[in-house]
């Protein structure tokens, strides 16, 4: 029988405690406690019994879920990884999207990978850090280890991971960017590639 390839679990935090329509990438907001507990309960039951590495964004909404998961599965010791944080939107953080203005958003989409929205972080920089974390995950749970990796993270990181799988080394246009991502408290699994990831330049 061909051995199963290691998987990467892209787990999104529970719903954040912030007003709907607010830009909150790098903002360190907490998550709904009930939603966090329920997500941890389901994830603890779904994950394999052994050889699982757990990494989480250092932002509070992800750290909460990592701690809740560890309480249910003490074998799953989570480690923070700053590369799994959401995009930093700079001066846009904490502002309603409706107040940011169409011109500012259009300037971003016109140079989708290179522009830093709000003077924060460009998508190119975010893709580079996610690709580096992806390569490390493959090395940690490759053929010798044959385990799974869990990232407790954000929608933006999940989209970056998808892009790294589909188009490694190429910068996306706005109309190519993956729209879908796990819902709050949900996850998706992807197979870790057999070949090393090429980090976007």
mmCIF file of C-alpha atoms in Angstrom:
data_model
loop_
_atom_site.group_PDB
_atom_site.id
_atom_site.type_symbol
_atom_site.label_atom_id
_atom_site.label_comp_id
_atom_site.label_asym_id
_atom_site.label_seq_id
_atom_site.Cartn_x
_atom_site.Cartn_y
_atom_site.Cartn_z
ATOM 1 C CA UNK A 1 0.000 0.000 0.000
ATOM 2 C CA UNK A 2 1.302 3.488 -0.872
ATOM 3 C CA UNK A 3 1.770 5.494 2.326
ATOM 4 C CA UNK A 4 -0.471 8.519 2.769
ATOM 5 C CA UNK A 5 1.210 11.820 2.144
ATOM 6 C CA UNK A 6 1.515 14.197 5.117
ATOM 7 C CA UNK A 7 -1.283 16.759 5.305
ATOM 8 C CA UNK A 8 -1.442 20.386 6.291
ATOM 9 C CA UNK A 9 -4.537 21.297 8.289
ATOM 10 C CA UNK A 10 -5.484 24.941 7.692
ATOM 11 C CA UNK A 11 -7.612 25.796 10.728
ATOM 12 C CA UNK A 12 -9.278 29.188 11.065
ATOM 13 C CA UNK A 13 -9.936 30.783 14.439
ATOM 14 C CA UNK A 14 -13.478 31.233 15.783
ATOM 15 C CA UNK A 15 -15.439 34.419 15.095
ATOM 16 C CA UNK A 16 -13.557 37.489 16.379
ATOM 17 C CA UNK A 17 -15.042 39.842 18.940
ATOM 18 C CA UNK A 18 -15.156 42.859 16.639
ATOM 19 C CA UNK A 19 -17.852 44.742 14.755
ATOM 20 C CA UNK A 20 -18.765 43.335 11.360
ATOM 21 C CA UNK A 21 -17.249 45.222 8.444
ATOM 22 C CA UNK A 22 -14.093 46.202 10.349
ATOM 23 C CA UNK A 23 -10.599 45.761 8.914
ATOM 24 C CA UNK A 24 -8.749 43.713 11.522
ATOM 25 C CA UNK A 25 -5.813 41.828 9.955
ATOM 26 C CA UNK A 26 -2.959 42.286 12.441
ATOM 27 C CA UNK A 27 -5.238 43.752 15.124
ATOM 28 C CA UNK A 28 -4.956 41.515 18.183
ATOM 29 C CA UNK A 29 -8.627 40.885 18.874
ATOM 30 C CA UNK A 30 -9.927 37.901 20.798
ATOM 31 C CA UNK A 31 -12.419 35.321 19.553
ATOM 32 C CA UNK A 32 -15.808 34.123 20.731
ATOM 33 C CA UNK A 33 -15.229 31.750 23.669
ATOM 34 C CA UNK A 34 -18.085 29.344 22.868
ATOM 35 C CA UNK A 35 -17.084 29.131 19.209
ATOM 36 C CA UNK A 36 -13.466 28.555 20.193
ATOM 37 C CA UNK A 37 -14.361 25.695 22.549
ATOM 38 C CA UNK A 38 -16.618 24.050 19.952
ATOM 39 C CA UNK A 39 -13.952 24.312 17.242
ATOM 40 C CA UNK A 40 -11.350 22.818 19.590
ATOM 41 C CA UNK A 41 -13.675 19.938 20.515
ATOM 42 C CA UNK A 42 -14.325 19.005 16.885
ATOM 43 C CA UNK A 43 -10.698 19.438 15.869
ATOM 44 C CA UNK A 44 -9.429 17.321 18.769
ATOM 45 C CA UNK A 45 -11.686 14.485 17.634
ATOM 46 C CA UNK A 46 -10.740 14.832 13.957
ATOM 47 C CA UNK A 47 -6.938 14.956 14.241
ATOM 48 C CA UNK A 48 -4.841 11.776 14.056
ATOM 49 C CA UNK A 49 -3.798 10.103 17.278
ATOM 50 C CA UNK A 50 -0.070 10.619 16.798
ATOM 51 C CA UNK A 51 2.672 12.428 14.883
ATOM 52 C CA UNK A 52 0.912 15.783 14.660
ATOM 53 C CA UNK A 53 2.737 19.117 14.867
ATOM 54 C CA UNK A 54 0.667 22.162 15.829
ATOM 55 C CA UNK A 55 1.689 25.729 14.990
ATOM 56 C CA UNK A 56 -0.427 28.821 15.544
ATOM 57 C CA UNK A 57 -0.526 32.501 14.739
ATOM 58 C CA UNK A 58 0.550 34.510 17.792
ATOM 59 C CA UNK A 59 -2.572 36.683 17.547
ATOM 60 C CA UNK A 60 -4.995 36.148 20.442
ATOM 61 C CA UNK A 61 -7.860 34.708 18.416
ATOM 62 C CA UNK A 62 -5.620 31.862 17.230
ATOM 63 C CA UNK A 63 -3.717 31.412 20.499
ATOM 64 C CA UNK A 64 -7.094 30.901 22.248
ATOM 65 C CA UNK A 65 -7.953 28.012 19.951
ATOM 66 C CA UNK A 66 -4.473 26.493 20.315
ATOM 67 C CA UNK A 67 -4.786 26.531 24.116
ATOM 68 C CA UNK A 68 -8.296 25.068 23.997
ATOM 69 C CA UNK A 69 -7.104 22.276 21.700
ATOM 70 C CA UNK A 70 -4.143 21.517 23.956
ATOM 71 C CA UNK A 71 -6.465 21.312 26.976
ATOM 72 C CA UNK A 72 -8.424 18.561 25.204
ATOM 73 C CA UNK A 73 -5.408 16.876 23.623
ATOM 74 C CA UNK A 74 -2.343 17.391 25.878
ATOM 75 C CA UNK A 75 -0.266 15.509 23.292
ATOM 76 C CA UNK A 76 -0.768 18.415 20.865
ATOM 77 C CA UNK A 77 1.656 21.018 22.178
ATOM 78 C CA UNK A 78 1.193 24.140 20.065
ATOM 79 C CA UNK A 79 4.008 26.527 19.180
ATOM 80 C CA UNK A 80 3.487 30.117 17.996
ATOM 81 C CA UNK A 81 4.809 31.054 14.570
ATOM 82 C CA UNK A 82 4.728 34.725 13.514
ATOM 83 C CA UNK A 83 4.694 33.668 9.843
ATOM 84 C CA UNK A 84 1.120 32.441 10.345
ATOM 85 C CA UNK A 85 -0.240 35.864 11.369
ATOM 86 C CA UNK A 86 -2.821 37.655 9.261
ATOM 87 C CA UNK A 87 -1.818 40.468 6.893
ATOM 88 C CA UNK A 88 -0.952 43.805 8.506
ATOM 89 C CA UNK A 89 -3.187 46.469 6.987
ATOM 90 C CA UNK A 90 -1.294 49.355 8.596
ATOM 91 C CA UNK A 91 -3.415 52.484 8.983
ATOM 92 C CA UNK A 92 -6.504 50.577 7.843
ATOM 93 C CA UNK A 93 -6.480 48.398 10.965
ATOM 94 C CA UNK A 94 -9.533 48.869 13.162
ATOM 95 C CA UNK A 95 -11.356 51.048 10.609
ATOM 96 C CA UNK A 96 -14.631 50.147 8.905
ATOM 97 C CA UNK A 97 -13.981 49.014 5.340
ATOM 98 C CA UNK A 98 -16.644 51.518 4.261
ATOM 99 C CA UNK A 99 -14.473 54.381 5.594
ATOM 100 C CA UNK A 100 -11.283 53.340 3.839
ATOM 101 C CA UNK A 101 -12.447 54.562 0.453
ATOM 102 C CA UNK A 102 -12.739 53.075 -2.988
ATOM 103 C CA UNK A 103 -9.660 54.867 -4.335
ATOM 104 C CA UNK A 104 -7.428 53.317 -1.654
ATOM 105 C CA UNK A 105 -8.776 49.829 -2.327
ATOM 106 C CA UNK A 106 -8.420 50.328 -6.098
ATOM 107 C CA UNK A 107 -4.755 51.347 -5.636
ATOM 108 C CA UNK A 108 -4.194 48.035 -3.873
ATOM 109 C CA UNK A 109 -5.956 45.888 -6.446
ATOM 110 C CA UNK A 110 -4.091 47.639 -9.285
ATOM 111 C CA UNK A 111 -0.794 46.389 -7.814
ATOM 112 C CA UNK A 112 -2.231 43.533 -5.818
ATOM 113 C CA UNK A 113 0.988 41.773 -4.809
ATOM 114 C CA UNK A 114 3.314 44.747 -4.513
ATOM 115 C CA UNK A 115 1.167 47.418 -2.850
ATOM 116 C CA UNK A 116 1.100 47.575 0.959
ATOM 117 C CA UNK A 117 -2.513 48.420 1.920
ATOM 118 C CA UNK A 118 -2.640 51.115 4.568
ATOM 119 C CA UNK A 119 1.164 51.238 4.521
ATOM 120 C CA UNK A 120 1.275 47.841 6.220
ATOM 121 C CA UNK A 121 2.378 44.600 4.557
ATOM 122 C CA UNK A 122 2.300 43.712 0.865
ATOM 123 C CA UNK A 123 0.868 40.424 -0.305
ATOM 124 C CA UNK A 124 4.272 39.565 -1.793
ATOM 125 C CA UNK A 125 5.851 39.759 1.667
ATOM 126 C CA UNK A 126 3.040 37.732 3.194
ATOM 127 C CA UNK A 127 3.330 35.061 0.504
ATOM 128 C CA UNK A 128 7.069 34.816 1.121
ATOM 129 C CA UNK A 129 6.635 34.164 4.842
ATOM 130 C CA UNK A 130 3.823 31.655 4.302
ATOM 131 C CA UNK A 131 5.875 29.856 1.642
ATOM 132 C CA UNK A 132 8.799 29.650 4.081
ATOM 133 C CA UNK A 133 6.500 28.166 6.742
ATOM 134 C CA UNK A 134 5.149 25.762 4.111
ATOM 135 C CA UNK A 135 8.674 24.578 3.246
ATOM 136 C CA UNK A 136 9.445 24.053 6.929
ATOM 137 C CA UNK A 137 6.228 22.084 7.429
ATOM 138 C CA UNK A 138 7.212 19.808 4.575
ATOM 139 C CA UNK A 139 10.671 19.299 6.075
ATOM 140 C CA UNK A 140 9.270 18.596 9.547
ATOM 141 C CA UNK A 141 6.678 16.089 8.343
ATOM 142 C CA UNK A 142 8.186 14.742 5.166
ATOM 143 C CA UNK A 143 8.838 11.091 4.265
ATOM 144 C CA UNK A 144 10.974 10.440 7.335
ATOM 145 C CA UNK A 145 8.467 11.793 9.845
ATOM 146 C CA UNK A 146 5.241 11.012 7.916
ATOM 147 C CA UNK A 147 3.032 13.085 10.176
ATOM 148 C CA UNK A 148 0.571 15.953 9.777
ATOM 149 C CA UNK A 149 0.997 19.658 10.463
ATOM 150 C CA UNK A 150 -1.769 21.840 11.905
ATOM 151 C CA UNK A 151 -1.787 25.600 11.367
ATOM 152 C CA UNK A 152 -4.239 27.487 13.562
ATOM 153 C CA UNK A 153 -4.376 30.655 11.554
ATOM 154 C CA UNK A 154 -6.404 33.108 9.465
ATOM 155 C CA UNK A 155 -8.317 33.285 6.179
ATOM 156 C CA UNK A 156 -5.501 35.245 4.515
ATOM 157 C CA UNK A 157 -2.885 32.656 5.414
ATOM 158 C CA UNK A 158 -5.129 29.832 4.176
ATOM 159 C CA UNK A 159 -5.494 31.659 0.851
ATOM 160 C CA UNK A 160 -1.721 32.159 0.659
ATOM 161 C CA UNK A 161 -1.180 28.450 1.278
ATOM 162 C CA UNK A 162 -3.603 27.629 -1.515
ATOM 163 C CA UNK A 163 -1.780 29.998 -3.872
ATOM 164 C CA UNK A 164 1.611 28.506 -2.941
ATOM 165 C CA UNK A 165 0.273 25.085 -3.913
ATOM 166 C CA UNK A 166 -1.330 26.210 -7.158
ATOM 167 C CA UNK A 167 1.222 28.711 -8.459
ATOM 168 C CA UNK A 168 4.503 28.560 -6.505
ATOM 169 C CA UNK A 169 6.846 31.435 -7.246
ATOM 170 C CA UNK A 170 4.308 33.521 -9.192
ATOM 171 C CA UNK A 171 2.660 36.689 -7.943
ATOM 172 C CA UNK A 172 -1.148 36.834 -8.253
ATOM 173 C CA UNK A 173 -3.365 39.467 -9.785
ATOM 174 C CA UNK A 174 -6.422 40.532 -7.811
ATOM 175 C CA UNK A 175 -8.747 38.625 -10.136
ATOM 176 C CA UNK A 176 -6.765 35.403 -9.592
ATOM 177 C CA UNK A 177 -6.748 35.469 -5.811
ATOM 178 C CA UNK A 178 -8.573 32.579 -4.080
ATOM 179 C CA UNK A 179 -11.856 33.841 -2.672
ATOM 180 C CA UNK A 180 -12.771 30.849 -0.539
ATOM 181 C CA UNK A 181 -11.267 30.112 2.856
ATOM 182 C CA UNK A 182 -12.354 28.040 5.856
ATOM 183 C CA UNK A 183 -15.248 29.550 7.792
ATOM 184 C CA UNK A 184 -14.715 30.628 11.396
ATOM 185 C CA UNK A 185 -13.843 27.591 13.502
ATOM 186 C CA UNK A 186 -13.532 25.359 10.429
ATOM 187 C CA UNK A 187 -10.600 23.894 8.504
ATOM 188 C CA UNK A 188 -9.447 22.327 5.271
ATOM 189 C CA UNK A 189 -6.704 19.764 4.635
ATOM 190 C CA UNK A 190 -4.187 19.898 1.820
ATOM 191 C CA UNK A 191 -1.466 17.416 0.986
ATOM 192 C CA UNK A 192 2.053 18.648 1.587
ATOM 193 C CA UNK A 193 3.904 18.655 -1.750
ATOM 194 C CA UNK A 194 6.521 16.011 -2.415
ATOM 195 C CA UNK A 195 8.926 18.612 -3.826
ATOM 196 C CA UNK A 196 10.248 21.646 -1.959
ATOM 197 C CA UNK A 197 8.148 24.795 -2.236
ATOM 198 C CA UNK A 198 9.590 27.626 -4.276
ATOM 199 C CA UNK A 199 9.385 30.797 -2.249
ATOM 200 C CA UNK A 200 7.821 33.746 -4.069
ATOM 201 C CA UNK A 201 10.368 36.423 -4.915
#
